[in-house]
XYZ file of N, CA and C in Angstrom:
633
model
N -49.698 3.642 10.889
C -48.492 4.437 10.997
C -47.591 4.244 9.780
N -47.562 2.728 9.352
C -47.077 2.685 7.900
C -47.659 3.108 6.815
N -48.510 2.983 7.000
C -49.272 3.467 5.604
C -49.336 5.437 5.736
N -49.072 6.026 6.650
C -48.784 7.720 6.445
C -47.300 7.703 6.426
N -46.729 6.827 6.652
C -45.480 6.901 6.433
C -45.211 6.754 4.812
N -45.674 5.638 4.808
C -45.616 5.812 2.926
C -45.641 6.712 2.435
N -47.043 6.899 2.597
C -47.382 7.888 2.275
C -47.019 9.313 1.896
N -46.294 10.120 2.906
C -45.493 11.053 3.296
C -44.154 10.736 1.956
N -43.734 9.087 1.577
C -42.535 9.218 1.078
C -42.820 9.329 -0.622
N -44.492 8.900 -0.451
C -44.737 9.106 -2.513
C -44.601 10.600 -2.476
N -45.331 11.505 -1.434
C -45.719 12.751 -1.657
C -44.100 13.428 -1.707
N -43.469 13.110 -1.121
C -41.850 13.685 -0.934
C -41.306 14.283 -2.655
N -40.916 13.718 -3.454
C -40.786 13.863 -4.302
C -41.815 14.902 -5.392
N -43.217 14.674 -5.708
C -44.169 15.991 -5.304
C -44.025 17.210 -4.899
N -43.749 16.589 -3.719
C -43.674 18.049 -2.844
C -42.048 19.131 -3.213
N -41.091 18.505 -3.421
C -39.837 18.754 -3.986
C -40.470 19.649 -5.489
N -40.752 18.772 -6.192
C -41.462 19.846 -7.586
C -41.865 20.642 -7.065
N -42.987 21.200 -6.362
C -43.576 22.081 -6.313
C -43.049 22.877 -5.127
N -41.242 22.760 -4.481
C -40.791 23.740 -3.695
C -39.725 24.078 -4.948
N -39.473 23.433 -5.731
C -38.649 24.342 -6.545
C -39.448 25.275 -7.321
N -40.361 24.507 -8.025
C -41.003 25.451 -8.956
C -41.356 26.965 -8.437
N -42.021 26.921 -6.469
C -42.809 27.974 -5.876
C -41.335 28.734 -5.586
N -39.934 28.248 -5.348
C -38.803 29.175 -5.121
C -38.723 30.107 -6.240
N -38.517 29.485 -7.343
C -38.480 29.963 -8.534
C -39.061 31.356 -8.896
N -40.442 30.850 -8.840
C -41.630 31.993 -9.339
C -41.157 32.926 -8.228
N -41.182 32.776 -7.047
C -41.589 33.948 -5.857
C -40.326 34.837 -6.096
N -39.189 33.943 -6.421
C -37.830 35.020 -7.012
C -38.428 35.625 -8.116
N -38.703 35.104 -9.088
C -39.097 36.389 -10.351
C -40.109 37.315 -9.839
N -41.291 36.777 -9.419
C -42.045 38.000 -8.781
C -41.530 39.055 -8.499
N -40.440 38.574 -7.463
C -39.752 39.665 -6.503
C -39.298 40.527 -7.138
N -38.568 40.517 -8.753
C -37.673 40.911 -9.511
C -38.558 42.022 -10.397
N -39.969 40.851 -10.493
C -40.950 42.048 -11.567
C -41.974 42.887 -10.961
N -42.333 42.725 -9.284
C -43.417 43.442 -9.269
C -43.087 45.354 -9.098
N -41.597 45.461 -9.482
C -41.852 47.163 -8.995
C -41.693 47.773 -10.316
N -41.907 47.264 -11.753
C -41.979 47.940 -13.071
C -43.595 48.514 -12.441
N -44.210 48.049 -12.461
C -46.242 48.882 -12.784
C -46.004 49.836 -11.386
N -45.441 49.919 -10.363
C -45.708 50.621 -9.248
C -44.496 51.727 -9.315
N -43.629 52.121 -10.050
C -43.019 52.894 -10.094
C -43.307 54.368 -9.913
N -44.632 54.533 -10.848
C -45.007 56.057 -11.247
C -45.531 56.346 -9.642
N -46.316 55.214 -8.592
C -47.213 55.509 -7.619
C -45.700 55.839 -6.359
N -44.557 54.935 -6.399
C -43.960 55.215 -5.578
C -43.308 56.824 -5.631
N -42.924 57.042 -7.065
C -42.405 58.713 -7.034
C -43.157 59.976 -6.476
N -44.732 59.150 -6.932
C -45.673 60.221 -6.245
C -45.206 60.267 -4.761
N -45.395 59.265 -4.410
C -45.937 58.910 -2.333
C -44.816 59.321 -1.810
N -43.174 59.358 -2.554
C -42.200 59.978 -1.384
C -41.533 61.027 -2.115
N -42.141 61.579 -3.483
C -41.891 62.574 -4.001
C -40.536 62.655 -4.130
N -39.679 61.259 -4.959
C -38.567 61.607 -5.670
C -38.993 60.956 -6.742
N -37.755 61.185 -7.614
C -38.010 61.313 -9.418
C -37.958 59.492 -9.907
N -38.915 59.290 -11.022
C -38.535 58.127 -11.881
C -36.974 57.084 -11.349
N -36.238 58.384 -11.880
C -35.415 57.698 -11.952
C -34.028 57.014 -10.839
N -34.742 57.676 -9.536
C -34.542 57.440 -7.823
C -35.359 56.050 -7.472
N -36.194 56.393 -8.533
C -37.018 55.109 -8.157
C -36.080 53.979 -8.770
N -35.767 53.956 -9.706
C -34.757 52.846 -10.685
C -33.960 52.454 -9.591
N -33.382 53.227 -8.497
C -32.092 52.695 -7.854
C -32.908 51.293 -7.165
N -34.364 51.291 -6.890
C -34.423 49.748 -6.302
C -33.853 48.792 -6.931
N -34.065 48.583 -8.205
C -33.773 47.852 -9.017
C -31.872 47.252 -8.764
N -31.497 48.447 -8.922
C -30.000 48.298 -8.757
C -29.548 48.032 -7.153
N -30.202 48.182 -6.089
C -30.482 47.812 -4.968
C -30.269 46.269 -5.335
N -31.665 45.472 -5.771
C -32.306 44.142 -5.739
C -30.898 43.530 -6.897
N -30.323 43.722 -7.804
C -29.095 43.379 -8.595
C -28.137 43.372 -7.711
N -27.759 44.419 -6.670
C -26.641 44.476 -6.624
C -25.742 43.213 -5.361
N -27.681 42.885 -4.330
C -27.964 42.080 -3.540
C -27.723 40.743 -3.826
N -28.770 40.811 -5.241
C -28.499 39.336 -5.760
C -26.963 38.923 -6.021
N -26.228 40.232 -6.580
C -24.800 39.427 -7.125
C -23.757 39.468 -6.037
N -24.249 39.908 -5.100
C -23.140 39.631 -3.760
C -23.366 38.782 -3.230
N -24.385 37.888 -2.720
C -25.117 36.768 -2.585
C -25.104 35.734 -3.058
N -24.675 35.596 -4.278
C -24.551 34.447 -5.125
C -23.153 34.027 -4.702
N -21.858 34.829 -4.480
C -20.809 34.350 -4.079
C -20.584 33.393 -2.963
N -21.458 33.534 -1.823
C -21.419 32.645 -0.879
C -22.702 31.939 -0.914
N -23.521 31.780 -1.752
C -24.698 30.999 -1.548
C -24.737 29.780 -1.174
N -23.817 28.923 -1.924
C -22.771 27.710 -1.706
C -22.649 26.936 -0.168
N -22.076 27.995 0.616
C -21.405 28.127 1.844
C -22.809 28.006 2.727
N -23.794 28.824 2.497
C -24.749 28.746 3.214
C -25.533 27.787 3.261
N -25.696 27.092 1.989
C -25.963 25.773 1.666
C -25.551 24.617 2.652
N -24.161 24.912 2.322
C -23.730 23.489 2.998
C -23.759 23.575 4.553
N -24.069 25.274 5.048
C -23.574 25.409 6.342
C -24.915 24.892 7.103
N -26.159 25.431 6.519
C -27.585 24.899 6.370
C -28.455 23.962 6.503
N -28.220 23.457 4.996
C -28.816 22.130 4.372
C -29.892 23.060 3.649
N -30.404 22.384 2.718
C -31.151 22.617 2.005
C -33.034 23.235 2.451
N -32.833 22.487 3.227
C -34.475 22.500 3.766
C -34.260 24.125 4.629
N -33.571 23.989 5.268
C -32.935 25.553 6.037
C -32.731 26.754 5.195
N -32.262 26.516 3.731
C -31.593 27.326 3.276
C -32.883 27.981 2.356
N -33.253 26.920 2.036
C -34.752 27.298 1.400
C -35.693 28.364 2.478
N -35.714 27.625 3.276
C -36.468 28.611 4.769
C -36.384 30.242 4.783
N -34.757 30.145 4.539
C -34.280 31.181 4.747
C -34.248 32.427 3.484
N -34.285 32.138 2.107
C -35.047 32.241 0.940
C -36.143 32.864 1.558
N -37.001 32.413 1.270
C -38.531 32.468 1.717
C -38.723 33.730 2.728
N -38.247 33.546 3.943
C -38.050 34.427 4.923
C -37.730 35.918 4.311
N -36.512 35.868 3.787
C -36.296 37.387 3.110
C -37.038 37.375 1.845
N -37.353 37.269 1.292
C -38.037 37.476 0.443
C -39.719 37.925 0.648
N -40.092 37.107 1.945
C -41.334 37.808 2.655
C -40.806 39.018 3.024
N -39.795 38.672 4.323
C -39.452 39.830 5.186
C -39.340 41.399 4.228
N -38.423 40.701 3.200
C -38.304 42.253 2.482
C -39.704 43.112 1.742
N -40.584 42.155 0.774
C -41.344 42.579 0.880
C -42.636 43.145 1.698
N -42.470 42.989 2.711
C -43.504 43.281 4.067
C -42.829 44.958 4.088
N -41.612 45.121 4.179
C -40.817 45.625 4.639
C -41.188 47.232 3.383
N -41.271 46.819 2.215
C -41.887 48.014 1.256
C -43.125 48.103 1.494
N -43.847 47.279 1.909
C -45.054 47.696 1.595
C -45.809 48.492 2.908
N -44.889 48.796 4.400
C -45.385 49.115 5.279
C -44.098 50.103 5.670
N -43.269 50.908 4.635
C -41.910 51.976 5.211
C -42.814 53.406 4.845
N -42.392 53.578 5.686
C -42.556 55.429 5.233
C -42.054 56.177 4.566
N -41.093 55.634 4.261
C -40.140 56.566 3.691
C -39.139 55.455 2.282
N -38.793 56.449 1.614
C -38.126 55.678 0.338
C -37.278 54.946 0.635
N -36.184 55.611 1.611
C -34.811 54.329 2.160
C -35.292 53.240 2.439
N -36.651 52.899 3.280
C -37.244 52.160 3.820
C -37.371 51.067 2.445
N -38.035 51.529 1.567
C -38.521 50.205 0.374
C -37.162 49.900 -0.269
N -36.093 50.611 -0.580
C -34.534 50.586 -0.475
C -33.858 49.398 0.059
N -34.470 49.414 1.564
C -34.012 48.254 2.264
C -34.275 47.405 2.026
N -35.838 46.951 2.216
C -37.029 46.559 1.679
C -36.139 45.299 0.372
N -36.117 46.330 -0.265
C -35.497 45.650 -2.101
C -34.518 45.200 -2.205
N -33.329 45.334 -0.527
C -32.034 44.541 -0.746
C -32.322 43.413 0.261
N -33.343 43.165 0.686
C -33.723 42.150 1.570
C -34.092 41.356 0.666
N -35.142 41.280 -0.348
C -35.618 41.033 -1.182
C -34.505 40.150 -2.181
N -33.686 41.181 -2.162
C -32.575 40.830 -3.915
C -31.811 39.781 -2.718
N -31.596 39.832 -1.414
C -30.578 38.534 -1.028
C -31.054 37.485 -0.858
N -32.775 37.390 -0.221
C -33.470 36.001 -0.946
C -33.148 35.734 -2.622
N -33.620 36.314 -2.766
C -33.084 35.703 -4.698
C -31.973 35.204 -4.934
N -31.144 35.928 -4.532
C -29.920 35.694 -4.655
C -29.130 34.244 -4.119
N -30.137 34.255 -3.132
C -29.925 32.425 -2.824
C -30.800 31.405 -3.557
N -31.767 31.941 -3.925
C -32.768 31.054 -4.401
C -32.371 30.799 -6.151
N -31.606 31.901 -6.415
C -30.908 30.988 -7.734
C -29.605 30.351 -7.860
N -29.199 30.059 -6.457
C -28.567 29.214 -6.475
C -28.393 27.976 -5.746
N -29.516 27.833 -4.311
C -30.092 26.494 -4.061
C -31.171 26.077 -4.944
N -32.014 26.925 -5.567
C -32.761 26.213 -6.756
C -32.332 25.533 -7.327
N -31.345 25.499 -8.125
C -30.634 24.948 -9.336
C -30.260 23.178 -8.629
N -29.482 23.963 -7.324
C -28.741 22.890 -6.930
C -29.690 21.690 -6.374
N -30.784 22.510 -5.685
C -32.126 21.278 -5.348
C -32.657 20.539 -6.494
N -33.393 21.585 -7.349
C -33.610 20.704 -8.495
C -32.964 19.770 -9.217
N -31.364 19.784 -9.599
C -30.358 18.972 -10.037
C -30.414 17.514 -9.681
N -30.369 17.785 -7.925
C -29.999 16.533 -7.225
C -31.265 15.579 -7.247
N -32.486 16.402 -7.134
C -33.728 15.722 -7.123
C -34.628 15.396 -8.521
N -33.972 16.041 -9.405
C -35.037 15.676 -10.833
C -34.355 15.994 -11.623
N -33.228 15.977 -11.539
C -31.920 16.804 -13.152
C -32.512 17.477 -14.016
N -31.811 17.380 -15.134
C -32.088 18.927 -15.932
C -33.238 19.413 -16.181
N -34.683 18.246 -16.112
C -35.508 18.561 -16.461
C -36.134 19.740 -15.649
N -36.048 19.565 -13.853
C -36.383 20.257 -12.841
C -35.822 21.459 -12.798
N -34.458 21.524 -13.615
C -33.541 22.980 -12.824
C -34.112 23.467 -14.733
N -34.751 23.392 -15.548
C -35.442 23.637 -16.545
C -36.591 24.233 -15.953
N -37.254 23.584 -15.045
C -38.945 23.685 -14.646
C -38.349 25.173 -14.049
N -37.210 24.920 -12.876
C -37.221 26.759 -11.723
C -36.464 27.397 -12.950
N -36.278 27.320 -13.670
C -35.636 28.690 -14.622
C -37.344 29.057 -15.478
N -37.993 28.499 -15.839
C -39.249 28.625 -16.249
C -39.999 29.385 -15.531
N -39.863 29.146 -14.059
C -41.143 29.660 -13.058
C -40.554 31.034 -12.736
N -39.053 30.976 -12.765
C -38.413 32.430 -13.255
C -38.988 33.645 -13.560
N -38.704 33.267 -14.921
C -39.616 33.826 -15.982
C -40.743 34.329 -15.774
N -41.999 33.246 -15.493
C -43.168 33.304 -15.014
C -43.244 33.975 -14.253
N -42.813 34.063 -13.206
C -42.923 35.133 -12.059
C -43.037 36.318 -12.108
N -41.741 36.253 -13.099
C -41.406 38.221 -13.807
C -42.928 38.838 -14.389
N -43.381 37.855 -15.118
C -44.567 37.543 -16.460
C -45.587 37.911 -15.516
N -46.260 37.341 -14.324
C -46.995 37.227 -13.469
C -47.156 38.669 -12.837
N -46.036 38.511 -12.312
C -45.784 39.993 -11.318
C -46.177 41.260 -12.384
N -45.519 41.099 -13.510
C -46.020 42.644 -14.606
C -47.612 42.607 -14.893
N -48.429 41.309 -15.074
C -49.491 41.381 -15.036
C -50.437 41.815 -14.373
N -50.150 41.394 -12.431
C -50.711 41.434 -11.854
C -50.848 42.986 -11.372
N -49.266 43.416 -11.210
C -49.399 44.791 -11.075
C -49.889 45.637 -12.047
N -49.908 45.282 -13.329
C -50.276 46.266 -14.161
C -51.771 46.772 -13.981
N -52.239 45.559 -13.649
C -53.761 45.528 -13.359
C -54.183 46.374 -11.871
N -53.319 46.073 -11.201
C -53.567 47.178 -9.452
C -53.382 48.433 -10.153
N -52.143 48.176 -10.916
C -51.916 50.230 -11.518
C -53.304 50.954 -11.811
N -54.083 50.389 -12.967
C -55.114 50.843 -13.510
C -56.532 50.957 -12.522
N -56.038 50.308 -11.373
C -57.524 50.752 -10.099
C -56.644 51.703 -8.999
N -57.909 51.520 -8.277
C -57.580 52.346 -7.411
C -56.855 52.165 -5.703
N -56.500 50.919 -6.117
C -55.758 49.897 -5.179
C -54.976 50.894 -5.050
N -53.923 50.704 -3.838
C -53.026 51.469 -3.280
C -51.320 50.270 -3.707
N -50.788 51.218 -4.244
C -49.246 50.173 -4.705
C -48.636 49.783 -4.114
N -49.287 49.410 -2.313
C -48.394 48.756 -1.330
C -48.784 47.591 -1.467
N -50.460 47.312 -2.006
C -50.740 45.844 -2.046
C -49.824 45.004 -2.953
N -49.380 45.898 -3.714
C -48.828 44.729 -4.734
C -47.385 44.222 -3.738
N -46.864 44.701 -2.972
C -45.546 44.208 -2.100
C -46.361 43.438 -1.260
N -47.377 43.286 -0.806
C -47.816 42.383 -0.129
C -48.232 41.246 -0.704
N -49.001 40.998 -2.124
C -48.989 40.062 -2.899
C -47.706 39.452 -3.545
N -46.393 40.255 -3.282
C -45.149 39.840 -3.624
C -44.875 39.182 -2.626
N -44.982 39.430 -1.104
C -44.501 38.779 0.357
C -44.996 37.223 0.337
N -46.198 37.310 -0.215
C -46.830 35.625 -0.607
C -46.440 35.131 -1.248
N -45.906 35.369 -2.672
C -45.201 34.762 -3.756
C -43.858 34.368 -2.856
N -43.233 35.378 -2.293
C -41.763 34.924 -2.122
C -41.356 34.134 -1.083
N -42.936 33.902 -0.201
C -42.735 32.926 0.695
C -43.524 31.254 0.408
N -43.702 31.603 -0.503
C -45.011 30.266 -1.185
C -44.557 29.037 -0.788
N -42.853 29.005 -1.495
C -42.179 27.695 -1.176
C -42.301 27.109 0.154
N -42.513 27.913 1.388
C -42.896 26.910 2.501
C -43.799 26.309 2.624
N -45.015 26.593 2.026
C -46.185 25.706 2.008
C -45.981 24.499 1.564
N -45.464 23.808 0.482
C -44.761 22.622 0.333
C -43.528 22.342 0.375
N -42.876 22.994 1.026
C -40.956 22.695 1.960
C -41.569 21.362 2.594
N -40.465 20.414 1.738
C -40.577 18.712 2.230
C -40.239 18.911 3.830
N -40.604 17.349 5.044
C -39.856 17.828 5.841
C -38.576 17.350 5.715
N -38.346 16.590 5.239
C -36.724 15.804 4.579
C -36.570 16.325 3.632
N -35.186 16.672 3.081
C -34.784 17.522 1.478
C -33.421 16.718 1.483
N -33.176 15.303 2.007
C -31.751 15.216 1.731
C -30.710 15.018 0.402
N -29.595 14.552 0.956
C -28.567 14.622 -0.712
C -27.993 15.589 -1.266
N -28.217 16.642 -0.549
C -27.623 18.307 -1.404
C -26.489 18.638 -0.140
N -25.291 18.783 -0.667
C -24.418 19.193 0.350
C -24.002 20.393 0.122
N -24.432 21.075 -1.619
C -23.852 22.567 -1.737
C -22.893 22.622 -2.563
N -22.249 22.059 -3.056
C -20.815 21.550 -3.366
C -19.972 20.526 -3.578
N -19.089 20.231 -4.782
C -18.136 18.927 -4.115
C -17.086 19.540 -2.700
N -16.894 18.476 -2.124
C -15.345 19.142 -1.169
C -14.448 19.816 -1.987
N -13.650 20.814 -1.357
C -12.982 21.556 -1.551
C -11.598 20.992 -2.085
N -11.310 21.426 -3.461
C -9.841 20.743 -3.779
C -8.898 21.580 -4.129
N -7.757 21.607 -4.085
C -6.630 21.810 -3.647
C -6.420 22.733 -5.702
N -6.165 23.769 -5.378
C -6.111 24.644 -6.793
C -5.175 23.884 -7.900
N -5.201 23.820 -9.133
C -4.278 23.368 -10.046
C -2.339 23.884 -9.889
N -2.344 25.393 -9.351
C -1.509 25.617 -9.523
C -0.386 25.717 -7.761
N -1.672 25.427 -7.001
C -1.202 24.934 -5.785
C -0.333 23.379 -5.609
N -1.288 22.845 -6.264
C -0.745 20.852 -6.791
C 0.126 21.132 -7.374
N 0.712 22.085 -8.383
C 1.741 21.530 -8.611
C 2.899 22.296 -8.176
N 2.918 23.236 -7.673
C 3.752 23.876 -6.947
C 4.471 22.782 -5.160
N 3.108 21.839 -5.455
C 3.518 21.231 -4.057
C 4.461 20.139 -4.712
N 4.440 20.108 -5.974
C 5.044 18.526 -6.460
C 6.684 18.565 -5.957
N 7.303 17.331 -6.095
C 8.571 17.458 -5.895
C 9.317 18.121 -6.858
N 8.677 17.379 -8.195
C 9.374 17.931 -9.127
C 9.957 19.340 -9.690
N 8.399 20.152 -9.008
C 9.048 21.581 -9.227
C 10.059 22.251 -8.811
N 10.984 21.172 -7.553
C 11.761 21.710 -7.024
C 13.080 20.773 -6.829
């Protein structure tokens, strides 16, 4: 019983690398796989190029509303939860394009999508920090990247067969849920935040002196 216990505590740290790194990537995926499937989606619900672009601004507009309270969810969470929950939309949304009928549908789809991300670049950072400093929150800005890199590859390659361009949202639903396969079961030390302090211009408005 001691010795899997150990055990469990070398792999902990391990397993931490490789839930940031898999958060990381499955966010860029998410971000790059609808450049190669564009031309197939205008066909299938018969609006233009550039109707298609609004996913994009969909998945942006998700991410940057999201990032404001990411924090909050964090701490309201914990880390191991918050990650979960990452993962979750980021499947959920992609499941969600690759089986709509209709364009609003992958729409949705892509803001489900952009609010996993939208957390995942900002408990990424904060997981990696606490657990491996700069080098780690270096590694998930890398797998970033990669993801984007990955996702244009992979789709580019479905474009040119005769695959149907829903698979590639389903090969995105795996990427963006990857990180649970090695989600530690302990992630502690991340609270989200320092406590909340009292504004500069609040302190001194409270001083005596100002008055």
């Amino acid at each position: 019983m001691d010795q899997r216990a150990r055990g469990r505590e070398r792999r902990g740290p391990s397993l931490t690398v490789a839930t940031v790194v898999a958060l990381g990537a499955g966010a860029g995926y998410g971000g790059g796989n609808i450049g190669p499937v564009t031309d197939a989606i205008s066909g299938r619900f018969g609006v233009s190029l550039s109707a298609v672009g609004l996913t994009m601004t969909v998945f942006f507009a998700t991410i940057t509303a999201v990032t404001l309270c990411s924090a909050q969810i964090l701490r309201r969470l914990g880390p191991r939860a918050a990650i979960g929950l990452c993962c979750a939309l980021s499947g959920l949304g992609n499941v969600v394009c690759a089986i709509s009928p209709s364009f609003a549908g992958v729409l949705v789809g892509r803001g489900l999508v952009g609010i996993g991300a939208g957390l995942a670049f900002v408990i990424g950072p904060v997981v990696a920090r606490e657990h491996g400093g700069a080098r780690l929150v270096g590694a998930f800005g890398a797998a970033v990247t990669l993801g984007v890199a990955i996702a244009l590859g992979i789709g580019s390659a479905l474009a040119s067969t005769s695959v149907s361009w829903r698979v590639a949202f389903w090969i995105s639903a795996l990427f963006g849920a990857a990180a649970l396969a090695t989600l530690p079961r302990r992630l502690p030390g991340v609270t989200g935040g320092q406590p909340r302090r009292a504004g500069f211009i609040r302190t001194a408005l409270a001083m005596p002196a100002m008055w």
